[in-house]
PDB file of C-alpha atoms in Angstrom:
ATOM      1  CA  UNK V1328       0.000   0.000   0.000  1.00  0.00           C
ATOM      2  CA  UNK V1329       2.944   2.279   0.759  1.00  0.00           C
ATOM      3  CA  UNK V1330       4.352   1.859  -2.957  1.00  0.00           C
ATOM      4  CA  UNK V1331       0.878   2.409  -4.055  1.00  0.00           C
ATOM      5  CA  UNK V1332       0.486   5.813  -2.410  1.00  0.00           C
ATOM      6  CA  UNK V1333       4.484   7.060  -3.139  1.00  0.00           C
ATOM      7  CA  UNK V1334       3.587   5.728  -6.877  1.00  0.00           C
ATOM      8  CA  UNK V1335       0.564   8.171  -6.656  1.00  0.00           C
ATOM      9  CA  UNK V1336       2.440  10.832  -5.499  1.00  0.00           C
ATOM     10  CA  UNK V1337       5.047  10.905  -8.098  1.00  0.00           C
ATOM     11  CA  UNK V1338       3.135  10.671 -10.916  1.00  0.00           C
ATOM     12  CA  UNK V1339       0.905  13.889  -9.648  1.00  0.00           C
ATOM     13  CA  UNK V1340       4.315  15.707  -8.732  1.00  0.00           C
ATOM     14  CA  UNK V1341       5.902  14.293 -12.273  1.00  0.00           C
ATOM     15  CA  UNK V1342       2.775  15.668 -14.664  1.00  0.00           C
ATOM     16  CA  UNK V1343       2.908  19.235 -12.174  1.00  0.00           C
ATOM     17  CA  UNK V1344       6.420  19.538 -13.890  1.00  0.00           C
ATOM     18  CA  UNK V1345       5.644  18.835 -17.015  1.00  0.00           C
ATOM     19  CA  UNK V1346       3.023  21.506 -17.364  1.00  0.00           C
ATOM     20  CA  UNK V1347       5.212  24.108 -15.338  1.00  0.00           C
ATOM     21  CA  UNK V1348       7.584  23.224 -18.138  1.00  0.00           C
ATOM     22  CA  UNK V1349       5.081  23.434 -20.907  1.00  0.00           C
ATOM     23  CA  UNK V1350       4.351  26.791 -19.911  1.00  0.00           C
ATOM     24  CA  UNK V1351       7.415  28.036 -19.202  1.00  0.00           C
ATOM     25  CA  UNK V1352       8.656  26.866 -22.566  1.00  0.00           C
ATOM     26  CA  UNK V1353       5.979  29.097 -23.899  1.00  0.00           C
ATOM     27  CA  UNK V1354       7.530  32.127 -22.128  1.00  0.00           C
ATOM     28  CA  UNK V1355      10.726  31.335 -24.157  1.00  0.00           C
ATOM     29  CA  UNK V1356      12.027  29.119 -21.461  1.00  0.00           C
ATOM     30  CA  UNK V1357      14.261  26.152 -23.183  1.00  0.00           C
ATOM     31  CA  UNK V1358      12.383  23.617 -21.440  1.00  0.00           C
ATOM     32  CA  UNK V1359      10.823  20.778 -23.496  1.00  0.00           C
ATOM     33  CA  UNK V1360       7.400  19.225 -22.347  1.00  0.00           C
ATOM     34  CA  UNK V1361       7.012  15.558 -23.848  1.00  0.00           C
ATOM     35  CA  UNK V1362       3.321  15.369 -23.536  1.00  0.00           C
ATOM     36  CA  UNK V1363       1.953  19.255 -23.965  1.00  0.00           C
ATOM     37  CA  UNK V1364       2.785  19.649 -27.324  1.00  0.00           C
ATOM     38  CA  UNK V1365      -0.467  21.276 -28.709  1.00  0.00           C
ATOM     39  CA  UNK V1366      -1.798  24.687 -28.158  1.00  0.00           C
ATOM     40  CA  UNK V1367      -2.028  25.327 -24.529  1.00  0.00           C
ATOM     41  CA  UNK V1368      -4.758  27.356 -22.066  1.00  0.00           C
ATOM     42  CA  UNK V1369      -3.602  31.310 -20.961  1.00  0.00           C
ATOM     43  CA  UNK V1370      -1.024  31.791 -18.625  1.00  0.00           C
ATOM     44  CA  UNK V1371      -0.994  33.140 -15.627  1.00  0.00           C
ATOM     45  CA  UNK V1372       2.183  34.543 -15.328  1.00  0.00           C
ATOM     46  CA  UNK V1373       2.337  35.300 -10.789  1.00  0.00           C
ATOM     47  CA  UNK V1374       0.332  31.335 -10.360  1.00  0.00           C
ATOM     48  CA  UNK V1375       3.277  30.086 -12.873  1.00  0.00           C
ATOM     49  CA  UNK V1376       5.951  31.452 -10.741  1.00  0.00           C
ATOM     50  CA  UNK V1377       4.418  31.179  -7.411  1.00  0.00           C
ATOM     51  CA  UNK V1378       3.898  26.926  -7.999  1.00  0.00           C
ATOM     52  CA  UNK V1379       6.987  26.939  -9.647  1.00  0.00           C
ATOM     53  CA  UNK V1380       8.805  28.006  -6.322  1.00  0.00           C
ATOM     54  CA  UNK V1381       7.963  24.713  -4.612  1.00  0.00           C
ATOM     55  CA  UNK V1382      10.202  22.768  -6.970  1.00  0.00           C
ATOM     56  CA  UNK V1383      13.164  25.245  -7.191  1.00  0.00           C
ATOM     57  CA  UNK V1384      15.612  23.381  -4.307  1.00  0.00           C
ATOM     58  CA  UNK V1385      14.746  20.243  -5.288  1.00  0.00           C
ATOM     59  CA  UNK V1386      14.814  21.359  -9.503  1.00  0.00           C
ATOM     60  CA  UNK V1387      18.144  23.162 -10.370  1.00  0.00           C
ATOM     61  CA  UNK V1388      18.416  23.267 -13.779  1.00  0.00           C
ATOM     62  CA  UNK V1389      14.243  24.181 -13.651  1.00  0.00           C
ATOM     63  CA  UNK V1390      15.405  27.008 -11.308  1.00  0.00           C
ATOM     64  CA  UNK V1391      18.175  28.595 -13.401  1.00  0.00           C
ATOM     65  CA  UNK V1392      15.520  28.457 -16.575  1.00  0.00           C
ATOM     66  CA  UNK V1393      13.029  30.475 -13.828  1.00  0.00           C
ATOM     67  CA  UNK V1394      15.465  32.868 -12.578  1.00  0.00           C
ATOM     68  CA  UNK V1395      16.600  33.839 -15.874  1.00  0.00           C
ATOM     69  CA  UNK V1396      13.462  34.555 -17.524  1.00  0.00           C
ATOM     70  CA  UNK V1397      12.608  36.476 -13.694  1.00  0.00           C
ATOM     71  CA  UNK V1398      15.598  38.158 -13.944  1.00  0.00           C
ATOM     72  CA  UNK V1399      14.716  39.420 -17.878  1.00  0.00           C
ATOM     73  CA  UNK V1400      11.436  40.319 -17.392  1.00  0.00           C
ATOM     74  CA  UNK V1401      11.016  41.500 -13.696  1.00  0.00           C
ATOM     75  CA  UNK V1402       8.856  44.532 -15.672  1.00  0.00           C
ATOM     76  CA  UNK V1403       6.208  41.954 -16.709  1.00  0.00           C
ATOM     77  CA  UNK V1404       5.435  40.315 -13.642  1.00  0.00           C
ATOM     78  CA  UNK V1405       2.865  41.891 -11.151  1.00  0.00           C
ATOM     79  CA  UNK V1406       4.721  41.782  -8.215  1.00  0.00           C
ATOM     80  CA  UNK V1407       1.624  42.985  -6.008  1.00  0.00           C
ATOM     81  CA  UNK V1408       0.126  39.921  -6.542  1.00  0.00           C
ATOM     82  CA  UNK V1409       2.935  37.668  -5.785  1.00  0.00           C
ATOM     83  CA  UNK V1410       3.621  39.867  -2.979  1.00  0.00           C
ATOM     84  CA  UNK V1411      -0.119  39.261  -1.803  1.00  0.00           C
ATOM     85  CA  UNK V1412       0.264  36.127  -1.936  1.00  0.00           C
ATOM     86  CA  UNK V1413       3.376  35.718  -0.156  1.00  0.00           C
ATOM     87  CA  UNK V1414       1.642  38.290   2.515  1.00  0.00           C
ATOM     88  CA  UNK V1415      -1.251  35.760   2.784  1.00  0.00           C
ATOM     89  CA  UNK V1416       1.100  32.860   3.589  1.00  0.00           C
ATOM     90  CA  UNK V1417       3.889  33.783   5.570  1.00  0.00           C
ATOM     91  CA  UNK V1418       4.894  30.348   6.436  1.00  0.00           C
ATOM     92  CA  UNK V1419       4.615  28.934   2.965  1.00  0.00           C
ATOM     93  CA  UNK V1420       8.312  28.447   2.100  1.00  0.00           C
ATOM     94  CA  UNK V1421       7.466  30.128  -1.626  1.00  0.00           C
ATOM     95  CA  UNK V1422       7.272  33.201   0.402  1.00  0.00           C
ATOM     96  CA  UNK V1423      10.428  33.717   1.669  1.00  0.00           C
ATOM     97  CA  UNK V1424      11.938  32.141  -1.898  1.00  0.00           C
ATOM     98  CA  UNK V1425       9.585  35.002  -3.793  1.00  0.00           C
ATOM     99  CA  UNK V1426      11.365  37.954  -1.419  1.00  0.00           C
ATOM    100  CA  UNK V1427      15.152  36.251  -1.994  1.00  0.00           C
ATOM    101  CA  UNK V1428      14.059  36.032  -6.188  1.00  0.00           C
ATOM    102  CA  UNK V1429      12.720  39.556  -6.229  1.00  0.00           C
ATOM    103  CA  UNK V1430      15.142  41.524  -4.380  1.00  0.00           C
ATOM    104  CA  UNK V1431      17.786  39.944  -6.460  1.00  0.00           C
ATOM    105  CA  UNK V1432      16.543  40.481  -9.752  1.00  0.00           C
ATOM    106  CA  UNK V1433      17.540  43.713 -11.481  1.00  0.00           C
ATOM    107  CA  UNK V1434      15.252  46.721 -12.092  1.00  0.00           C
ATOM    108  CA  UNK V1435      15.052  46.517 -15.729  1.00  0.00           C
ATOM    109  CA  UNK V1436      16.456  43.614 -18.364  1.00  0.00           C
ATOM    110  CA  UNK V1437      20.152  44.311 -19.214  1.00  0.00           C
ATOM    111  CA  UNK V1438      22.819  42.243 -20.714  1.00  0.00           C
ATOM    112  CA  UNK V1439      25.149  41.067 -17.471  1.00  0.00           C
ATOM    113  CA  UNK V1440      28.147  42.291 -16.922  1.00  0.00           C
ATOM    114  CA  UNK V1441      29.998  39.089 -16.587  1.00  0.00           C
ATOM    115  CA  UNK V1442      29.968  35.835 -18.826  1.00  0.00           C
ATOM    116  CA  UNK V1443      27.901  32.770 -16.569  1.00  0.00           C
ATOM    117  CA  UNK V1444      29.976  30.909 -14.969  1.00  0.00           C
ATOM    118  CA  UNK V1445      27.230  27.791 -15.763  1.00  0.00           C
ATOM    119  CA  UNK V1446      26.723  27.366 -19.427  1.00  0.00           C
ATOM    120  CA  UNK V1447      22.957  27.735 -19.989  1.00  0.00           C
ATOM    121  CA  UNK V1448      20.397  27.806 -23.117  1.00  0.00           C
ATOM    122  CA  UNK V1449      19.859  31.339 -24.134  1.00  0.00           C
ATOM    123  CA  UNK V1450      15.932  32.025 -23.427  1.00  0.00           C
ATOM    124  CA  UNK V1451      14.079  32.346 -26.490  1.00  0.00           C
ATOM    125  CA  UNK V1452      11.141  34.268 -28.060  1.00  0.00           C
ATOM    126  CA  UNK V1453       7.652  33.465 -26.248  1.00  0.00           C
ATOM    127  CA  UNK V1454       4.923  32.147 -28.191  1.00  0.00           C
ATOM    128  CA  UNK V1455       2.313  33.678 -30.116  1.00  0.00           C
ATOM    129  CA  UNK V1456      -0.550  31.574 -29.090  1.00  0.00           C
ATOM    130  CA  UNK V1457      -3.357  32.171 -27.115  1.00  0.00           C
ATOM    131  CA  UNK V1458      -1.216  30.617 -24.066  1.00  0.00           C
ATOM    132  CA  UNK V1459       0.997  34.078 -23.877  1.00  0.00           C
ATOM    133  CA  UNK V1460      -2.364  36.519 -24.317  1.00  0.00           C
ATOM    134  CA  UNK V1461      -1.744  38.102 -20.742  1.00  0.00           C
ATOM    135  CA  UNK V1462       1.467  39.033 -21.454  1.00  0.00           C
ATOM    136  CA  UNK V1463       0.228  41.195 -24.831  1.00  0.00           C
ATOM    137  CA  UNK V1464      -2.693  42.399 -22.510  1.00  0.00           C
ATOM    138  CA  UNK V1465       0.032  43.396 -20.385  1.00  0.00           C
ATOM    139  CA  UNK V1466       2.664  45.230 -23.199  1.00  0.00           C
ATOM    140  CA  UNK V1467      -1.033  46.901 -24.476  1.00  0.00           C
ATOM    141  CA  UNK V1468      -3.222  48.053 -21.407  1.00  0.00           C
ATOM    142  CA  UNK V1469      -0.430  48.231 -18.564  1.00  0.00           C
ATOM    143  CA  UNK V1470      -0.013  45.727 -15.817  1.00  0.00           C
ATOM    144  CA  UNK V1471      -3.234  45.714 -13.831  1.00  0.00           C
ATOM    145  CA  UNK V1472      -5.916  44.389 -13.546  1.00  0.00           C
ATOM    146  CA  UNK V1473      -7.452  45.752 -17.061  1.00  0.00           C
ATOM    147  CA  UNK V1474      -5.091  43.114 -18.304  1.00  0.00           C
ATOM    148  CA  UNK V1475      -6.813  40.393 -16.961  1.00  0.00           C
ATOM    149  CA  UNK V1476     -10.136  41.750 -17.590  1.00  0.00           C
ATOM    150  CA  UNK V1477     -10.091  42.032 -20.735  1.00  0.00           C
ATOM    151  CA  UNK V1478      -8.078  38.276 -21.399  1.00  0.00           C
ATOM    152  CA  UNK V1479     -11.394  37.100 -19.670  1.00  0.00           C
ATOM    153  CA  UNK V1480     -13.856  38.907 -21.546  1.00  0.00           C
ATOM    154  CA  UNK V1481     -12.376  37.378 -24.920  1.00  0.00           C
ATOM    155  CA  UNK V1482     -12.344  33.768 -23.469  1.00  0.00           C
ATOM    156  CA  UNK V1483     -15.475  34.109 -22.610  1.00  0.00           C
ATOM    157  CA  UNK V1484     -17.727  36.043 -25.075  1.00  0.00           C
ATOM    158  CA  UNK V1485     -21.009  35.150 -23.460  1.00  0.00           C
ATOM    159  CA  UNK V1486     -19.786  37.620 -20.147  1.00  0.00           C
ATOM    160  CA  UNK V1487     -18.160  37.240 -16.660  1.00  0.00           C
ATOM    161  CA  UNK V1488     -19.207  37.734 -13.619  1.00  0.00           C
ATOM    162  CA  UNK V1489     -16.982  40.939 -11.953  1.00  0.00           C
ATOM    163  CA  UNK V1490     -16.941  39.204  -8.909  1.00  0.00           C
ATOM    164  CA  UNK V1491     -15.712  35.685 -10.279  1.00  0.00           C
ATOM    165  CA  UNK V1492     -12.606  37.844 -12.399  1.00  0.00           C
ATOM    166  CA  UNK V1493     -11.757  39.552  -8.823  1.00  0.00           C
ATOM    167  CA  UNK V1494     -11.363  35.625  -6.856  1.00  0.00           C
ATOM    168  CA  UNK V1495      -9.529  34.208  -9.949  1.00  0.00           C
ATOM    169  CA  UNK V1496      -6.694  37.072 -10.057  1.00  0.00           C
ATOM    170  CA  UNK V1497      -6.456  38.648  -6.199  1.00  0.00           C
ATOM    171  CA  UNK V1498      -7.633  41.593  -7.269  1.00  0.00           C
ATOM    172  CA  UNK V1499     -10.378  43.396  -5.347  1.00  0.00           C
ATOM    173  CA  UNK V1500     -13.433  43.740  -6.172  1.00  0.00           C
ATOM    174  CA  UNK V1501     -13.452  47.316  -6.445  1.00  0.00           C
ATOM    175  CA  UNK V1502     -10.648  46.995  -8.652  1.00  0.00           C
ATOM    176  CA  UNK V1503     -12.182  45.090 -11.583  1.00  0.00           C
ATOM    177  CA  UNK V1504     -15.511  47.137 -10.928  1.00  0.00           C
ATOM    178  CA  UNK V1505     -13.992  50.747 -11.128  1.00  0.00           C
ATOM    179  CA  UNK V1506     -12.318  49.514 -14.702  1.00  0.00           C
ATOM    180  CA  UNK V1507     -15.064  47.680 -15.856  1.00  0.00           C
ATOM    181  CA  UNK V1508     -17.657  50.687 -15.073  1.00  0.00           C
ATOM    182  CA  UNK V1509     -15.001  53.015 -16.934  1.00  0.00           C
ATOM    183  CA  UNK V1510     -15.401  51.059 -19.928  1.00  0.00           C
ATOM    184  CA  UNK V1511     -18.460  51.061 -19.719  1.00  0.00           C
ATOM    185  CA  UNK V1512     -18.675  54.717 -19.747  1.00  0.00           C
ATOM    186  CA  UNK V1513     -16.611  54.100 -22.760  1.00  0.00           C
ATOM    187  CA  UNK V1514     -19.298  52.173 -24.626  1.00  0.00           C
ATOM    188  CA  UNK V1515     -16.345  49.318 -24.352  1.00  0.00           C
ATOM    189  CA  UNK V1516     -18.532  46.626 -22.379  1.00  0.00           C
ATOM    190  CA  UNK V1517     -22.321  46.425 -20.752  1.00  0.00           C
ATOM    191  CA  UNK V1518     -22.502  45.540 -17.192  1.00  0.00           C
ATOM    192  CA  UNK V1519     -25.824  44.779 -15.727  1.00  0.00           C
ATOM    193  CA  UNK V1520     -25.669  43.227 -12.020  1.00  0.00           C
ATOM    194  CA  UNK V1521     -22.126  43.175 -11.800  1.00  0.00           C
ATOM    195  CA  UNK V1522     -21.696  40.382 -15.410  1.00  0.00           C
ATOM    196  CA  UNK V1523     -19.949  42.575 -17.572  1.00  0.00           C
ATOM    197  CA  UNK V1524     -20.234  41.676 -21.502  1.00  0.00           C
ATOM    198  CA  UNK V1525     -18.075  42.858 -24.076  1.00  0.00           C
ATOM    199  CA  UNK V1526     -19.410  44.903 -26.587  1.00  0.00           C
ATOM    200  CA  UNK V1527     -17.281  44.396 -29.685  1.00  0.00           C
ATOM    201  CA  UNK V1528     -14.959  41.476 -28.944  1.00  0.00           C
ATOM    202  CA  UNK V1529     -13.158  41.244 -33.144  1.00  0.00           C
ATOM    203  CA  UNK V1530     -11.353  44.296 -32.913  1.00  0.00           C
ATOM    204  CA  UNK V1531      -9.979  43.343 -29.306  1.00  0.00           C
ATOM    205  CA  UNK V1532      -9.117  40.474 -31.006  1.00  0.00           C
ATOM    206  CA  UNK V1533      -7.392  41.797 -33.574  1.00  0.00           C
ATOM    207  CA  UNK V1534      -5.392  44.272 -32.008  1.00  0.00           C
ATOM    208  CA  UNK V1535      -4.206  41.264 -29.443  1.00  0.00           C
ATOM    209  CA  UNK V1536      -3.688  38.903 -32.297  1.00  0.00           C
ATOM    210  CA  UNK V1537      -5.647  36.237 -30.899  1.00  0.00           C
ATOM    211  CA  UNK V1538      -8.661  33.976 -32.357  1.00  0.00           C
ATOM    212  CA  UNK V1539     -11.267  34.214 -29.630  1.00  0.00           C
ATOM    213  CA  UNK V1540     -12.263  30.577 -29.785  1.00  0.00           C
ATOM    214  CA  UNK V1541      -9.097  29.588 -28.724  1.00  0.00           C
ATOM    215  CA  UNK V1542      -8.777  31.706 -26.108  1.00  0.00           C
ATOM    216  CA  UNK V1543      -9.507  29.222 -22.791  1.00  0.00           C
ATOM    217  CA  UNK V1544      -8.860  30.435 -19.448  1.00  0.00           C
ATOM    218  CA  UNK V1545      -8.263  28.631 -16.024  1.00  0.00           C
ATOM    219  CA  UNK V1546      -8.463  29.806 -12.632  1.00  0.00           C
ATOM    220  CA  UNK V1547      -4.762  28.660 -12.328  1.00  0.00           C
ATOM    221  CA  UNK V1548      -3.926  30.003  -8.963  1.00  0.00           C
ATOM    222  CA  UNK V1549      -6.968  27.472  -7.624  1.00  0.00           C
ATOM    223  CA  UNK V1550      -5.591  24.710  -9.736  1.00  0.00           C
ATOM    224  CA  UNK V1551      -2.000  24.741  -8.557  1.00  0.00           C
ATOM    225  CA  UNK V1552      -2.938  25.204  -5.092  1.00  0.00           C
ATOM    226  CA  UNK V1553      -5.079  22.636  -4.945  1.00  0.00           C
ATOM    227  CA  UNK V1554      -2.719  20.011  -6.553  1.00  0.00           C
ATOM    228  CA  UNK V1555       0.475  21.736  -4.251  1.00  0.00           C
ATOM    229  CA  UNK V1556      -2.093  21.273  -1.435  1.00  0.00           C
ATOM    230  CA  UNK V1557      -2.997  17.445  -2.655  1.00  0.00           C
ATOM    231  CA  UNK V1558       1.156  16.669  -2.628  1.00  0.00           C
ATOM    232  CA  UNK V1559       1.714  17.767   0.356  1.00  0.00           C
ATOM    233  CA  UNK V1560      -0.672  16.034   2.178  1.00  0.00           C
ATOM    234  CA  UNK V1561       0.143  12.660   0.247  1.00  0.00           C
ATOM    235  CA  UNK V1562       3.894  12.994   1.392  1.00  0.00           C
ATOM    236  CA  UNK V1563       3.071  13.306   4.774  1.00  0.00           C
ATOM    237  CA  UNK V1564       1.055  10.372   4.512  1.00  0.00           C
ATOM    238  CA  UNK V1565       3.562   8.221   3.197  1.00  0.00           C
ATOM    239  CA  UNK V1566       6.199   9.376   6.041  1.00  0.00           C
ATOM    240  CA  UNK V1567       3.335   8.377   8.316  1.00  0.00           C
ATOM    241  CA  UNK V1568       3.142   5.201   6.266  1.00  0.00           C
ATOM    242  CA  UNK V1569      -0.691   5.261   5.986  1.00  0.00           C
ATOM    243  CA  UNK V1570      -2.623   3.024   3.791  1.00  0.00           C
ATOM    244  CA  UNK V1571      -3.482   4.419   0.154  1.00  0.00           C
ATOM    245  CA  UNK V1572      -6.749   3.684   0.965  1.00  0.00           C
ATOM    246  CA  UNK V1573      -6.813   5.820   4.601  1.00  0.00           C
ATOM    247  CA  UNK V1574      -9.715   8.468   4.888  1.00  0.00           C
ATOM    248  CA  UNK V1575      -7.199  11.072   5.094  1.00  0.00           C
ATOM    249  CA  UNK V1576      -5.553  10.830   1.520  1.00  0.00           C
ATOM    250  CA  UNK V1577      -9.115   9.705  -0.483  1.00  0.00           C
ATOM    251  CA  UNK V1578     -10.784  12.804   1.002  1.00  0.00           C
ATOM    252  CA  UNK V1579      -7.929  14.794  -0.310  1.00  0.00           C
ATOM    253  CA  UNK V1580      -7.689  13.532  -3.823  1.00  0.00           C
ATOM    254  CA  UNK V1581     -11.674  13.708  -4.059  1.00  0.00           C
ATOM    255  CA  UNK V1582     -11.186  17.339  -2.630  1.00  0.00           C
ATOM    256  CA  UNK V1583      -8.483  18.064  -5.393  1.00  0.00           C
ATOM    257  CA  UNK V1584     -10.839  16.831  -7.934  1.00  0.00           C
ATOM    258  CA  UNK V1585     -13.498  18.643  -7.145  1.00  0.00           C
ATOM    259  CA  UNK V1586     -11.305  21.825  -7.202  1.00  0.00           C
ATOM    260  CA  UNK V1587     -10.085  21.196 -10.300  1.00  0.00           C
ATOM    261  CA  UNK V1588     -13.270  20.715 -12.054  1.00  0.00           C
ATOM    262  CA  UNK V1589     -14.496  24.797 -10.402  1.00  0.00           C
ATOM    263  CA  UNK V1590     -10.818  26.023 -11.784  1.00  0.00           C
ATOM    264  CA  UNK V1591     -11.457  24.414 -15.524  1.00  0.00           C
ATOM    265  CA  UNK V1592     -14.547  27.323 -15.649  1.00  0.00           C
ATOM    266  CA  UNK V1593     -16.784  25.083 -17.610  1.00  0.00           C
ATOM    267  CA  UNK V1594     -14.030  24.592 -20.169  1.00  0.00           C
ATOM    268  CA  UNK V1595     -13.759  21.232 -22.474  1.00  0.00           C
ATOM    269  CA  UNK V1596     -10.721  18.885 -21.489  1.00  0.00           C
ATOM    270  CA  UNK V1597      -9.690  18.614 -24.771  1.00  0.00           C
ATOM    271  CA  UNK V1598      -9.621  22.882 -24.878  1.00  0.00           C
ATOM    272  CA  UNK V1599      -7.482  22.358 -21.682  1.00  0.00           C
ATOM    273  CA  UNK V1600      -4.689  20.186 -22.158  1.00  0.00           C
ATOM    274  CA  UNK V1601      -2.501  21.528 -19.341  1.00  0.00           C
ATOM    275  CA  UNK V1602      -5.352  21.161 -17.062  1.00  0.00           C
ATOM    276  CA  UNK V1603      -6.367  17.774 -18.077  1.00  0.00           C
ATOM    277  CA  UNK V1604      -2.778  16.154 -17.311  1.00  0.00           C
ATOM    278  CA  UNK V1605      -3.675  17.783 -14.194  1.00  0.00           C
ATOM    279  CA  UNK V1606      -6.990  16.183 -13.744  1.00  0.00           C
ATOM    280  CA  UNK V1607      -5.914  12.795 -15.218  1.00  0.00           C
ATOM    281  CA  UNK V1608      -2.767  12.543 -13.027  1.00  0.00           C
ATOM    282  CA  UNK V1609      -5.550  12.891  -9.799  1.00  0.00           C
ATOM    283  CA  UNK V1610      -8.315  10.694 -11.320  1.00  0.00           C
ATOM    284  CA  UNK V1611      -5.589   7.898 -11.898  1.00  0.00           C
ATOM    285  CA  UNK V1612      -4.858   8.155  -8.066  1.00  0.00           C
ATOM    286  CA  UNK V1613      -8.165   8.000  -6.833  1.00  0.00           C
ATOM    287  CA  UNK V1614      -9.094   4.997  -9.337  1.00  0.00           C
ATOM    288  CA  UNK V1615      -6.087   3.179  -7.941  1.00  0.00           C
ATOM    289  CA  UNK V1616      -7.122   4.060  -4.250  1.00  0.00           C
ATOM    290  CA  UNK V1617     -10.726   2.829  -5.038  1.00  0.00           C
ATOM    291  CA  UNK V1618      -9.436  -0.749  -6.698  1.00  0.00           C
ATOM    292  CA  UNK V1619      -7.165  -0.888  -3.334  1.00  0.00           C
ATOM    293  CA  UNK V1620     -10.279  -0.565  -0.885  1.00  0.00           C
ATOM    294  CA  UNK V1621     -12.475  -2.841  -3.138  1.00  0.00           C
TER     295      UNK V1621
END
């Protein structure tokens, strides 16, 4: 039963990396992802970094790729979030590892001074897809949370609820309101109790250089929570050698499940192929913890 549950635990932990890779190879990162080869979901840039920080001791060459695409594009990252979030956990280790990472990155990209010691892949050009839309948001409309607002409205041309944008990025409610009523001053969007609609979504589209029906976004600070959450309590289990089958670890895979079904937003699996390694990684667990009981 032990081998069972550590068996469980790495595969989760393995398909974790291999979308952290995935999208940090679409950030121009020279990682290679052997499974998440099609077009991938939107980024979230602060949820990719913030997971990624559990894995950077225990990852090195995954760290250097991180640190050098941190350390090139400080500018781009919303460091109020990541700062929230490190606020909001002070004794998550990520937080102290965000505070070391930012205070050593430099203020703006430029070439170093000095040649690596460590030989390294250069990083590359990020892609064009609909996986890297938040980070054109960001180069068009500033980085706030108009960025994100408007990456949501194209993803989701039937509306969104204010309130659901302001849980999914950390912003406050206030926040998203105050820039969703100014567009709709604008004539930009309708809002009518608090789902806000956009009015003309082509030439957004356009101008972002993005085909709205591929546009799929994921609550992924839930969904990499919820999975860091689901490994953490599986590798205490195993150091407490319980059963694969004990209360403790099927209530926490079912948990995970469920949390990554609210974080997929009511999109297809085959739209989400990040997501669904995700998903399948968990569902294998639990299907080998139910075969175990029966």
């Amino acid at each position: 039963m032990k081998t069972l549950l550590t068996t469980s635990e790495t595969r989760i932990r393995t398909s974790l990396l291999e979308v952290l890779h995935a999208q940090w190879r679409e950030f121009g990162v020279p990682f290679h992802s052997a499974h998440l080869t099609s077009q991938l979901e939107v980024i979230d840039p602060e949820a990719l970094l913030w997971c990624s920080l559990e894995f950077t001791p225990t990852e090195p060459r995954f760290a250097e790729g991180v640190h050098a695409w941190v350390c090139a594009n400080r500018t781009r990252l919303n460091r109020q979030r990541l700062n929230k979030l490190a606020k909001n956990a002070p004794q998550d280790p990520r937080a102290k590892r965000w505070l070391v990472l930012d205070a050593n990155a430099p203020a703006s990209a430029s070439p170093p001074r000095k040649k690596p010691t460590h030989t390294t892949k250069p990083l590359g050009n990020r892609a064009d897809g609909p996986s890297t839309l938040l980070l054109r948001s960001r180069d068009t409309l500033g980085n706030d949370c108009r960025s994100f607002l408007i990456v949501q409205l194209i993803g989701n041309p039937r509306g969104v609820r204010l309130r659901d944008v302001a849980n999914t990025t950390g912003y406050s409610y206030r926040s998203i309101s105050e820039a969703a009523t100014g567009w709709e001053r604008a004539g930009i969007v309708r809002i009518q109790h608090g789902h806000c609609v956009l009015v003309k979504p082509a030439p957004w589209s356009q101008l972002l250089r993005c085909d709205a029906p591929q546009v799929v976004t994921i609550d992924w600070q839930a969904a990499y929570g919820a999975v860091i959450e689901l490994l953490r309590t599986l590798g205490k289990a195993s150091t407490n050698r319980f059963a694969a089958d004990h209360p403790l670890v099927i209530s926490a895979i079912h948990t995970t499940d469920d949390e990554l079904d609210i974080a997929a937003s009511g999109a297809e699996r085959s739209h989400a192929p990040a997501l669904d390694l995700l998903r399948s990684a968990c569902e294998t667990a639990g299907d080998r913890t139910r075969s175990e009981r029966a």
